Coordinates of C-alpha atoms and ligand atoms in Angstrom, one line a residue:
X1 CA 0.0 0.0 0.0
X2 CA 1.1 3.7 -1.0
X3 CA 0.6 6.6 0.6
X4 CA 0.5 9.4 -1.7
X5 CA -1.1 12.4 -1.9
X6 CA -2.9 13.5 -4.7
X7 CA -1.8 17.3 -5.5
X8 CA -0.5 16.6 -9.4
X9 CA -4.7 17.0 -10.5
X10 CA -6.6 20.0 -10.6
X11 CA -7.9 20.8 -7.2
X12 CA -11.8 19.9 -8.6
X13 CA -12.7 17.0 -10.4
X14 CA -15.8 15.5 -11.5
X15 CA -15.1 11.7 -12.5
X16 CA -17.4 12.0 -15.8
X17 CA -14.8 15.0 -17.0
X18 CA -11.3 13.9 -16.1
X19 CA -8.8 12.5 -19.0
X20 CA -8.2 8.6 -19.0
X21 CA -4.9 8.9 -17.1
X22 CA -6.7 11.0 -14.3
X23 CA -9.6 8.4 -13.7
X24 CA -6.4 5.8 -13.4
X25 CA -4.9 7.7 -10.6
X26 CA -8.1 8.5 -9.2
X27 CA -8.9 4.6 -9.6
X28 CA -5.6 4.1 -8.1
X29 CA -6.4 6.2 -4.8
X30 CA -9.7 5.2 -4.6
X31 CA -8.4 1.7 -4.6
X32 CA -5.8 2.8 -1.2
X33 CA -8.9 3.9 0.4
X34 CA -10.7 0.7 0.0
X35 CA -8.1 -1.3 1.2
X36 CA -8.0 0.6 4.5
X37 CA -10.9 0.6 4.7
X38 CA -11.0 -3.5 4.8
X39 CA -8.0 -3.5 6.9
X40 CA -10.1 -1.3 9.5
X41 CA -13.8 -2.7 9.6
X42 CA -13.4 -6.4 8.2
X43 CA -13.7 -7.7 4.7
X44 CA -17.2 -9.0 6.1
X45 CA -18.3 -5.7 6.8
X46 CA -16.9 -3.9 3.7
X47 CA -18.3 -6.3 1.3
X48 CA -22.1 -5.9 2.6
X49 CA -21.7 -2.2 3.4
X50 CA -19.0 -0.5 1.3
X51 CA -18.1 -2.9 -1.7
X52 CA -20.5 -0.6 -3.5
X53 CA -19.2 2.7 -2.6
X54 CA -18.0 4.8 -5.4
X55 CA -16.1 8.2 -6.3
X56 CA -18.0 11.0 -7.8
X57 CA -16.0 14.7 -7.5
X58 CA -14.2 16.9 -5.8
X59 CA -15.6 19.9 -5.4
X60 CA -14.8 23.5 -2.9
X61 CA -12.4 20.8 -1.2
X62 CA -15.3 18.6 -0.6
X63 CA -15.1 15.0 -1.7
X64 CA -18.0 13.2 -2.7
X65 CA -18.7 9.5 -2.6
X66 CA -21.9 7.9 -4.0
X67 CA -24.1 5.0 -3.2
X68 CA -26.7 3.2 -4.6
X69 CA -29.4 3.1 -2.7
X70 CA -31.1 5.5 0.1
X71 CA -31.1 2.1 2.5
X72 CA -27.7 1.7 2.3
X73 CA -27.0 5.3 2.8
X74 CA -29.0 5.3 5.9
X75 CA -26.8 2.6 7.5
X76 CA -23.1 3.8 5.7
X77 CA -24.0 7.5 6.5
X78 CA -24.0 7.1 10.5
X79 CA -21.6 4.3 11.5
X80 CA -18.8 4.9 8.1
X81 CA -18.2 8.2 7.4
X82 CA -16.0 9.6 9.7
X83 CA -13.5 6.6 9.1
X84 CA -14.2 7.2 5.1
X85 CA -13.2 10.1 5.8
X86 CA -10.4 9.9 7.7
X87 CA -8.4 7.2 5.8
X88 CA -9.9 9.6 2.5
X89 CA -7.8 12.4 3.9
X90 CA -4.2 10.8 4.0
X91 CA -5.0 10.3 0.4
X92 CA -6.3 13.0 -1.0
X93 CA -4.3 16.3 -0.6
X94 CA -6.4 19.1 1.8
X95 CA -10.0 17.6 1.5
X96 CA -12.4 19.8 3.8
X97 CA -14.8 16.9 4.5
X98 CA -15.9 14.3 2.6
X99 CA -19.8 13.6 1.6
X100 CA -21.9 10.6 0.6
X101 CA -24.7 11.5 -1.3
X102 CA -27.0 8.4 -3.2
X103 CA -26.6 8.3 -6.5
X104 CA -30.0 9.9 -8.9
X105 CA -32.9 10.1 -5.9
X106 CA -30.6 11.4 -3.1
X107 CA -28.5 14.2 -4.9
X108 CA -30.4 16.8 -2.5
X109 CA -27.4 15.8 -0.4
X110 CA -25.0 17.5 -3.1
X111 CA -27.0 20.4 -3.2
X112 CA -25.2 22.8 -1.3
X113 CA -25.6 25.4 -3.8
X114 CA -28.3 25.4 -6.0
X115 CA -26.0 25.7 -9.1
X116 CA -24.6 22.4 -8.8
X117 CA -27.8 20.7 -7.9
X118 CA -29.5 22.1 -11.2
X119 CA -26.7 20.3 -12.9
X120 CA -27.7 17.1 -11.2
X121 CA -31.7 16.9 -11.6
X122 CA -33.9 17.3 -14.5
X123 CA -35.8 19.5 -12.8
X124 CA -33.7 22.5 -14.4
X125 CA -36.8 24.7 -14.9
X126 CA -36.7 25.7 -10.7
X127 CA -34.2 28.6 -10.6
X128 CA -33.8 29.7 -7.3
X129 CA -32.0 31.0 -4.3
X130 CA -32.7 28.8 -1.6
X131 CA -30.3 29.3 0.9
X132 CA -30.7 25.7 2.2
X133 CA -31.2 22.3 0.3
X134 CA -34.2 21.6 -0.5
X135 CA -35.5 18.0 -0.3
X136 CA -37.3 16.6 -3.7
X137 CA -38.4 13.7 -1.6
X138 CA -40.3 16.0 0.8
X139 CA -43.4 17.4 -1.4
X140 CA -46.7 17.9 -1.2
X141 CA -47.6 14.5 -2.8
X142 CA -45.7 11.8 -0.6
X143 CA -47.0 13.8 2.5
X144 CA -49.6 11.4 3.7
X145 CA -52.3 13.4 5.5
X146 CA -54.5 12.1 8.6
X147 CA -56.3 14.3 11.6
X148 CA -53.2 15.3 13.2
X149 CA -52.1 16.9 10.3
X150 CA -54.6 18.1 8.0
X151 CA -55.2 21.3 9.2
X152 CA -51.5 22.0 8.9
X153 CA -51.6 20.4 5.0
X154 CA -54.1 22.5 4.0
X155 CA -52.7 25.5 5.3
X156 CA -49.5 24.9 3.3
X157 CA -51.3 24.2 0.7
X158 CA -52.9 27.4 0.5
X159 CA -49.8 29.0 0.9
X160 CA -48.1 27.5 -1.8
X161 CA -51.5 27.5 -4.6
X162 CA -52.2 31.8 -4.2
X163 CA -49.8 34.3 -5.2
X164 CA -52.1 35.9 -3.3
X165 CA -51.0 36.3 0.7
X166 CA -54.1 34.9 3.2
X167 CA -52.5 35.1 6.1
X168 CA -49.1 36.3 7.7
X169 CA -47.4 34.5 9.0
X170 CA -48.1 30.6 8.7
X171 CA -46.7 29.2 12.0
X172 CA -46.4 25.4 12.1
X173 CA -45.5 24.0 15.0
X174 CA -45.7 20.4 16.7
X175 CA -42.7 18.0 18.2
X176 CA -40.0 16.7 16.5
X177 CA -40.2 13.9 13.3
X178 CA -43.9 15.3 12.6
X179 CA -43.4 16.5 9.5
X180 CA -42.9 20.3 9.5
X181 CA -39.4 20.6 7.5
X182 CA -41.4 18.1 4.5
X183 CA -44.7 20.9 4.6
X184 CA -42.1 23.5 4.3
X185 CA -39.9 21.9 1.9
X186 CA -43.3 21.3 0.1
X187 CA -44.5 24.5 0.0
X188 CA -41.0 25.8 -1.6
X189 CA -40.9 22.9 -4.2
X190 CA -44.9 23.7 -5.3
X191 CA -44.0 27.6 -5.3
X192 CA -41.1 27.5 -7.8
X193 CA -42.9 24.7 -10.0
X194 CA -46.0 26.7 -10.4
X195 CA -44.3 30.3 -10.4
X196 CA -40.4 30.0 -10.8
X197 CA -39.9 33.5 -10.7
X198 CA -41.0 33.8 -7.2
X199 CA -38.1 34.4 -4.7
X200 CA -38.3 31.3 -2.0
X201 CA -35.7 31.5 0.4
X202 CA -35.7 28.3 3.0
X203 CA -33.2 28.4 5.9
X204 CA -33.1 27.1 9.3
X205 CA -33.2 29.7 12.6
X206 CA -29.4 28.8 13.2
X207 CA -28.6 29.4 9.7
X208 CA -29.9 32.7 9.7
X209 CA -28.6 33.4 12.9
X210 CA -25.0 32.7 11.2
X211 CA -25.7 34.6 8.6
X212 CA -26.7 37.2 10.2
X213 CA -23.5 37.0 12.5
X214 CA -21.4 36.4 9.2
X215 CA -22.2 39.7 8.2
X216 CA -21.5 41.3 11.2
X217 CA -18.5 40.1 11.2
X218 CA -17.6 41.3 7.9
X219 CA -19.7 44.6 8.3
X220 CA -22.0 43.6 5.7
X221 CA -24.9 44.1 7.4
X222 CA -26.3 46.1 4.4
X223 CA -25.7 42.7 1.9
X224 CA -27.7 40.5 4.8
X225 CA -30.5 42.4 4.6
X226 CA -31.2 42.9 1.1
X227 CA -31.0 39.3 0.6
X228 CA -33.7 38.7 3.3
X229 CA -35.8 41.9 2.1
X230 CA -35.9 40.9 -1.5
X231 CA -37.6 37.8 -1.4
X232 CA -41.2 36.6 -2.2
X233 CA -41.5 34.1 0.6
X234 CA -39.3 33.1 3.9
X235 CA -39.5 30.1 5.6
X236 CA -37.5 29.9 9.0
X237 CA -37.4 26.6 10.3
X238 CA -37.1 25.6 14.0
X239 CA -37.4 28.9 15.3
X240 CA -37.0 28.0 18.9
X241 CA -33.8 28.2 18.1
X242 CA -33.4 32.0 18.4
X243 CA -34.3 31.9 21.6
X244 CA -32.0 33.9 24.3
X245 CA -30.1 35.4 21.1
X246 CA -31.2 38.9 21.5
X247 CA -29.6 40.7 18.3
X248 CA -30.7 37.8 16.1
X249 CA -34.3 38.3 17.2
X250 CA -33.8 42.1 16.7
X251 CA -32.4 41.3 13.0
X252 CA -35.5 38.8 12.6
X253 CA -38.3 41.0 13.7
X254 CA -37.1 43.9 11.0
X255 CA -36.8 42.0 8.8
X256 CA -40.5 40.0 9.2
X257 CA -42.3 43.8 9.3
X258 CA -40.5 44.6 6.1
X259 CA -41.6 41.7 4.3
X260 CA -45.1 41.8 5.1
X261 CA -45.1 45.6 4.7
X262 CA -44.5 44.4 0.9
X263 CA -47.0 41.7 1.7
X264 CA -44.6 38.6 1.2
X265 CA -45.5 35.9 2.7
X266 CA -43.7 34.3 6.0
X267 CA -43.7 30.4 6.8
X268 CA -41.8 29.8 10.8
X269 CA -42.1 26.6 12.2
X270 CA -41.4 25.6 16.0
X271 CA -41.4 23.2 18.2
X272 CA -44.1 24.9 20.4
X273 CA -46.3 27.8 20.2
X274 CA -45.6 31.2 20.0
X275 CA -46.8 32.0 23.2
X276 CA -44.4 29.1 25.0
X277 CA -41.3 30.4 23.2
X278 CA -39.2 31.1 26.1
X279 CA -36.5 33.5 25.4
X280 CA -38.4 35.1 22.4
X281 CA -39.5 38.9 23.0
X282 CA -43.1 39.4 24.0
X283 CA -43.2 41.6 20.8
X284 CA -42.2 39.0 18.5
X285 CA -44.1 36.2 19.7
X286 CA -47.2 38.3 19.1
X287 CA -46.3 38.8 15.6
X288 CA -45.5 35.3 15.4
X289 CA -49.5 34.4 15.6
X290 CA -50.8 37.2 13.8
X291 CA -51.1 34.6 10.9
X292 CA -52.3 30.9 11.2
X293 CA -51.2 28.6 13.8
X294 CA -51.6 25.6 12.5
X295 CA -50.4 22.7 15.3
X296 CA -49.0 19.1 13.9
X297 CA -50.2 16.3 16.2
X298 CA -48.6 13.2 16.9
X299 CA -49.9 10.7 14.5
X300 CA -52.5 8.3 15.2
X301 CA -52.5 4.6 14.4
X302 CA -54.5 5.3 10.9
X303 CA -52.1 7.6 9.9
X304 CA -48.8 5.9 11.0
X305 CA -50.0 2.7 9.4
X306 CA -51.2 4.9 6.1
X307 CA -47.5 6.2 5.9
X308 CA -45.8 3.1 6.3
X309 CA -48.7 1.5 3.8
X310 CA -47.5 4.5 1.0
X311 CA -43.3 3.8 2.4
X312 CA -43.8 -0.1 1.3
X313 CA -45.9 0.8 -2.0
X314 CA -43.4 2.6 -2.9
X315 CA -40.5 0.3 -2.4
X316 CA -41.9 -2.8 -3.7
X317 CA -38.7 -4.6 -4.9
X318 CA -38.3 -4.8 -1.0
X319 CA -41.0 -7.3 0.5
X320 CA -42.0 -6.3 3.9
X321 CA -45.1 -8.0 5.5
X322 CA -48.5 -6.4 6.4
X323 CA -48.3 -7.7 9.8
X324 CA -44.9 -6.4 10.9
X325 CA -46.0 -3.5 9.1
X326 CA -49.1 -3.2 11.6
X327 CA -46.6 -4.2 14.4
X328 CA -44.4 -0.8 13.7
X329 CA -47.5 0.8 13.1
X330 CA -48.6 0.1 16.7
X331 CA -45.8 0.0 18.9
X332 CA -43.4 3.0 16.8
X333 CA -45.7 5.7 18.3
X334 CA -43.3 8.5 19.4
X335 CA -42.7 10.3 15.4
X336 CA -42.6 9.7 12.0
X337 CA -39.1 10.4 12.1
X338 CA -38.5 6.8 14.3
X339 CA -41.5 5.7 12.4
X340 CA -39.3 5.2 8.6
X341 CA -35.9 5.0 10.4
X342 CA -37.3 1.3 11.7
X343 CA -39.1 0.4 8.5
X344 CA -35.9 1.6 6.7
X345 CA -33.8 -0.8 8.8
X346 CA -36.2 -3.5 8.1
X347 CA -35.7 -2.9 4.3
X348 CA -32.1 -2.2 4.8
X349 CA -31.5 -6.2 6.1
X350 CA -34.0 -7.7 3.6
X351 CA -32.1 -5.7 0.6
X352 CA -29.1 -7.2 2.3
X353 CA -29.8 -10.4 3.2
X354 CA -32.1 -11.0 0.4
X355 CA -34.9 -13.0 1.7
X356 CA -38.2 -11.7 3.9
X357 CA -38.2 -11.5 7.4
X358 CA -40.6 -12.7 9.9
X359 CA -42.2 -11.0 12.9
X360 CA -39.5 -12.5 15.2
X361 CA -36.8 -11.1 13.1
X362 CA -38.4 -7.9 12.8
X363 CA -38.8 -7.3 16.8
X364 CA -34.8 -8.2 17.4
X365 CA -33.3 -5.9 14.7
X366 CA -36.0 -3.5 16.0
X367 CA -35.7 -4.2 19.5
X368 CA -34.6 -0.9 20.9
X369 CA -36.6 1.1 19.1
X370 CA -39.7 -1.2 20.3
X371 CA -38.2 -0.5 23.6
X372 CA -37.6 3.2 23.7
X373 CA -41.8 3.1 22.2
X374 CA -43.3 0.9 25.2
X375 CA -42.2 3.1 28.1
X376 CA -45.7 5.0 28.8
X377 CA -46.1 8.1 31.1
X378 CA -47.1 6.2 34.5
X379 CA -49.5 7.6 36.8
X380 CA -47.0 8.8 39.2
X381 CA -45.2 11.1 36.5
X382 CA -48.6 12.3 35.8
X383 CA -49.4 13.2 39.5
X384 CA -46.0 14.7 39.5
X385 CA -46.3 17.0 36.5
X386 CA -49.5 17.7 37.0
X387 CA -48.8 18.9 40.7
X388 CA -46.1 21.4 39.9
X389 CA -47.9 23.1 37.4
X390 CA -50.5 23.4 39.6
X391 CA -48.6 24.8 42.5
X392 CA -49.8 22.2 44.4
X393 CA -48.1 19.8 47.2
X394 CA -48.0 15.5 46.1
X395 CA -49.4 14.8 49.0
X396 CA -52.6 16.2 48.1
X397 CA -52.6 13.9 44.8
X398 CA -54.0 11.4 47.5
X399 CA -55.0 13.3 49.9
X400 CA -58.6 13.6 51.4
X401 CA -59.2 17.5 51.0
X402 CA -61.8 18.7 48.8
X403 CA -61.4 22.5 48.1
X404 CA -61.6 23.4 44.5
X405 CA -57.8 24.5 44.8
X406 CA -56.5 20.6 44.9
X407 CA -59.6 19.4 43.8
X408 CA -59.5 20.6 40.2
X409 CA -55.8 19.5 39.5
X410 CA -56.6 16.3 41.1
X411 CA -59.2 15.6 38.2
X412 CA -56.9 16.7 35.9
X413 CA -54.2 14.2 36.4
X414 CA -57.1 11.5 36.8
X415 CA -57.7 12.3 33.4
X416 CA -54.9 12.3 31.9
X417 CA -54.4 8.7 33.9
X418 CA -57.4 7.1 32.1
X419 CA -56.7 8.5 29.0
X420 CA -53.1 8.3 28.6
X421 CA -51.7 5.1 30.5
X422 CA -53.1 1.5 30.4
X423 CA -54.4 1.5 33.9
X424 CA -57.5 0.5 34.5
X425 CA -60.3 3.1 36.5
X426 CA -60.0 1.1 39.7
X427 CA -56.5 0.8 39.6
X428 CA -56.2 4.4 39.0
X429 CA -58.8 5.0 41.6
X430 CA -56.4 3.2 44.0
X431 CA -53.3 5.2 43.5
X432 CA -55.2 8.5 44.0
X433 CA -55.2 8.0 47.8
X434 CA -57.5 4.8 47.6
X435 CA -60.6 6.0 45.7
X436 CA -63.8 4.8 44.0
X437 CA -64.0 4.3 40.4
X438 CA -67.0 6.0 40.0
X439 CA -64.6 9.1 41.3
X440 CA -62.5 9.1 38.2
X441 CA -65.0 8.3 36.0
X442 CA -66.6 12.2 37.6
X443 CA -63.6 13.5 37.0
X444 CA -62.9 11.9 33.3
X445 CA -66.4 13.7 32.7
X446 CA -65.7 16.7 34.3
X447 CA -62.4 17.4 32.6
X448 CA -63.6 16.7 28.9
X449 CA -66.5 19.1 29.8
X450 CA -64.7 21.5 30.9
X451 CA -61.9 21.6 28.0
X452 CA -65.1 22.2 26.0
X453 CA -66.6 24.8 27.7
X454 CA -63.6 26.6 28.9
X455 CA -60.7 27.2 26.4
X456 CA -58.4 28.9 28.8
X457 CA -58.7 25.6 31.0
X458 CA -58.2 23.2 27.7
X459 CA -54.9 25.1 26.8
X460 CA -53.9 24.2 30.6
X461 CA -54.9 20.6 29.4
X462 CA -53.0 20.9 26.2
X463 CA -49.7 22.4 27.7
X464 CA -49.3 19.4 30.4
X465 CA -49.6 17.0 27.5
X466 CA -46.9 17.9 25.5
X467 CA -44.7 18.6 28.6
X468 CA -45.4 14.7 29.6
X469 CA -44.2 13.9 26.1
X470 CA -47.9 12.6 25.0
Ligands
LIG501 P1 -39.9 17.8 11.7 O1 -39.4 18.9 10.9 O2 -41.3 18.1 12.3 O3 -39.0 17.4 12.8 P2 -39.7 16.2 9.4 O4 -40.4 17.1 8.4 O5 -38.2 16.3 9.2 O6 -40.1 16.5 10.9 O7 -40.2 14.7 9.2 C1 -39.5 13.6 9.7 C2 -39.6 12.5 8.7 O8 -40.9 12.0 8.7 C3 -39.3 12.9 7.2 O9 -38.6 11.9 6.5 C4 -40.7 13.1 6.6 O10 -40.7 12.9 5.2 C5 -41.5 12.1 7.4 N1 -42.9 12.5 7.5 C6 -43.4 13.2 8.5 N2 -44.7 13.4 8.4 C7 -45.0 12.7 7.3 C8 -46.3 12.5 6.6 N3 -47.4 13.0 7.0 N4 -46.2 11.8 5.4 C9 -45.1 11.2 5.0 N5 -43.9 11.4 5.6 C10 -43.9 12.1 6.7
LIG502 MG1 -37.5 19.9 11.0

């Protein structure tokens, strides 16, 4: 084995372009990282993961590896690159960081400047100057929609079908894995295929945060904001993230009231509500729900197992079977995120292994995930949670007094008892300091009116669920 570094090429290289002696160096390299890479992680482990890794460019210092398929991506991505890498470095000359992108459906990956990614999809009639990548995989039509959702999917959709600005902004917010990023990354892909000559910048909270401090920096405050304050529609993402960064926030409210002074549209999304953004002036998180809040729930069972359904019609090569398809469906309850990492592993042994699997298999190379999805909120947690935001002492949980004070919370976390953990109403009866089932089925009643009657009290309701995770 050699070590040599290559410096006699041009500094950029696209393997398509080079001269027949180039590729043969490049072959040659290529071939010095393989080895290593054997030598490091076992011929066993090369030849199912890696045998089919190949060189595409070099580009801006970056070098960029393909694979052929998004499953095997999803497995080489987190446990090889960063030895790829490494090993890639001692032989080629002052690399900046190597990426893996998948060859034809995953060049989003490439795409950190639009100009390269026209090059790479057909879809060459979206100019643009998205600041971020922009997923093709996340559009309007593979979002599956279900009750948790649709209200958030038909907002988008408005967004994205009228030139014509509704409402400012459109605020989507809901916990992580739920699907904002693909409703945004829809709304950009529909904009620029129905009106290309729309401005649709897409960036994440950080990323404008370091732009913002980028031109700071480089007292270019005056470029920053044009860029922002010439576009037709902004989408932040994760806005939550400028919370406690006071100048960023400044930056970010101007330049919101100058864009909907010119009437262009604004898409945020969070991972909560306005109102519960912590570290976010009072004067911006009013502005923030001026528009349409529109909240992504956790998805149901109908919806989780109408995703998965679309995942496995659209992979059919890949044999997966409608009962371990239910199974994930009903145990993978936490996102959607955790949801299509767990089917993707499933599809990622069957490609490798080449034969189906059967519900056994399934739960073992599944097992943590199934894991990390049975632990419920127990009572106790409940009683907990529920107490503190009440202001209220434990002890009362199951205590005897009956003043509206302790009373009221008491109901509360009955309710949330029944309708969040398996426990039966005796049993949940018992652990409230011993009573009668006919006590929590009162309160069960007595909440759910309330939340109806009383909004204030059904956002108190609302809050304590997401803070116990449900
Ligand atoms: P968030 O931004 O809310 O954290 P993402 O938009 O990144 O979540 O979604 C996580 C993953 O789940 C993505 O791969 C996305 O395509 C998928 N996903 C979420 N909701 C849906 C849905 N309703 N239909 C299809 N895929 C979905
Ligand atoms: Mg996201």
């Amino acid at each position: 084995m050699f070590f040599c570094v290559w410096e006699s090429f041009v500094e950029d290289f696209e393997v398509a372009k080079l001269k027949k002696e180039e590729i043969t160096h490049l072959k040659k390299l290529f071939f010095e990282v393989q080895s290593c890479l054997v030598q490091e992680i076992g011929q066993l482990a090369f030849k199912s993961w890696l045998s089919r890794l190949s060189i595409l460019k070099l580009k801006n210092g970056v070098l960029y590896f393909s694979l052929p398929s998004p499953f095997l991506a999803d497995w080489v991505i987190p446990h090889y690159s960063s030895k790829i890498e490494s090993i890639s470095r001692k032989f080629f000359k002052n690399i900046k960081k190597i990426k893996i992108v998948v060859d034809g459906s995953g060049i989003d990956a490439v795409s950190e400047d639009f100009a390269d990614f026209s090059k790479l999809t057909d879809k060459s009639n979206i100019k643009s100057s998205l600041l971020s990548p922009i997923d093709p995989r996340f559009n309007f039509k593979n979002f599956v929609v279900g009750k948790s959702n649709e209200f958030a999917f038909a907002a988008a959709k408005k967004v994205a079908e009228n030139n014509k600005v509704f409402f400012n902004p459109l605020y989507l917010f809901g916990g992580v894995g739920l699907g904002k990023t693909h409703l945004m990354h829809s709304v950009a892909w529909d904009i620029q295929e129905r009106t290309p000559k729309r401005k649709v910048v897409y960036l994440s909270a950080e990323k404008f945060m370091y732009e913002f401090v980028k031109s700071l920096r480089h007292k270019d405050t005056m470029t920053f904001k044009d860029k922002f304050r010439s576009v037709d529609v902004l989408m932040i993402d994760d806005i939550q993230f400028i919370a406690g960064k006071d100048s960023t926030q400044e930056e970010f409210f101007h330049t919101f009231n100058a864009l909907v002074d010119q009437n262009k549209q604004i898409i945020i999304s969070g991972d909560r509500p306005p109102s519960e953004l912590d570290g976010v002036e009072e004067r911006l998180r009013s502005r923030l729900s001026f528009g349409i809040v529109g909240e992504i729930h956790k998805a149901d069972y109908e919806l989780r197992l109408s995703i998965l359904k679309t995942k496995a019609e659209a992979n059919k090569k890949i044999k997966i079977g409608k009962e371990i398809i239910e199974l994930l469906a009903k145990k993978i309850t936490s996102n959607v995120r955790e949801l299509e990492g767990a089917f993707r592993r499933l599809c990622a042994h069957v490609e490798l292994v080449n034969s189906p699997i059967n519900i056994d298999i399934a739960k073992q190379l599944l097992h943590d995930i199934l894991r990390a999805n049975d632990r419920r909120v127990t009572v106790e947690e409940i009683q907990k949670k529920v107490s503190e935001y009440f202001n209220i002492k434990l002890s009362d949980m199951v205590s005897i007094r009956r003043s509206r004070v302790v009373a009221r919370p008491r109901q509360v976390a009955m309710y949330l008892s029944k309708t969040s953990t398996p426990k039966s109403l005796p049993e949940i009866g018992k652990l409230f300091g011993g009573r009668d089932h006919t006590t929590v089925i009162h309160a069960v009643k007595k909440v759910e009116q309330l939340c109806e009657i009383d909004i204030a009290f059904y956002e108190h309701i609302k809050v304590l669920k997401r803070s116990l995770g449900l």
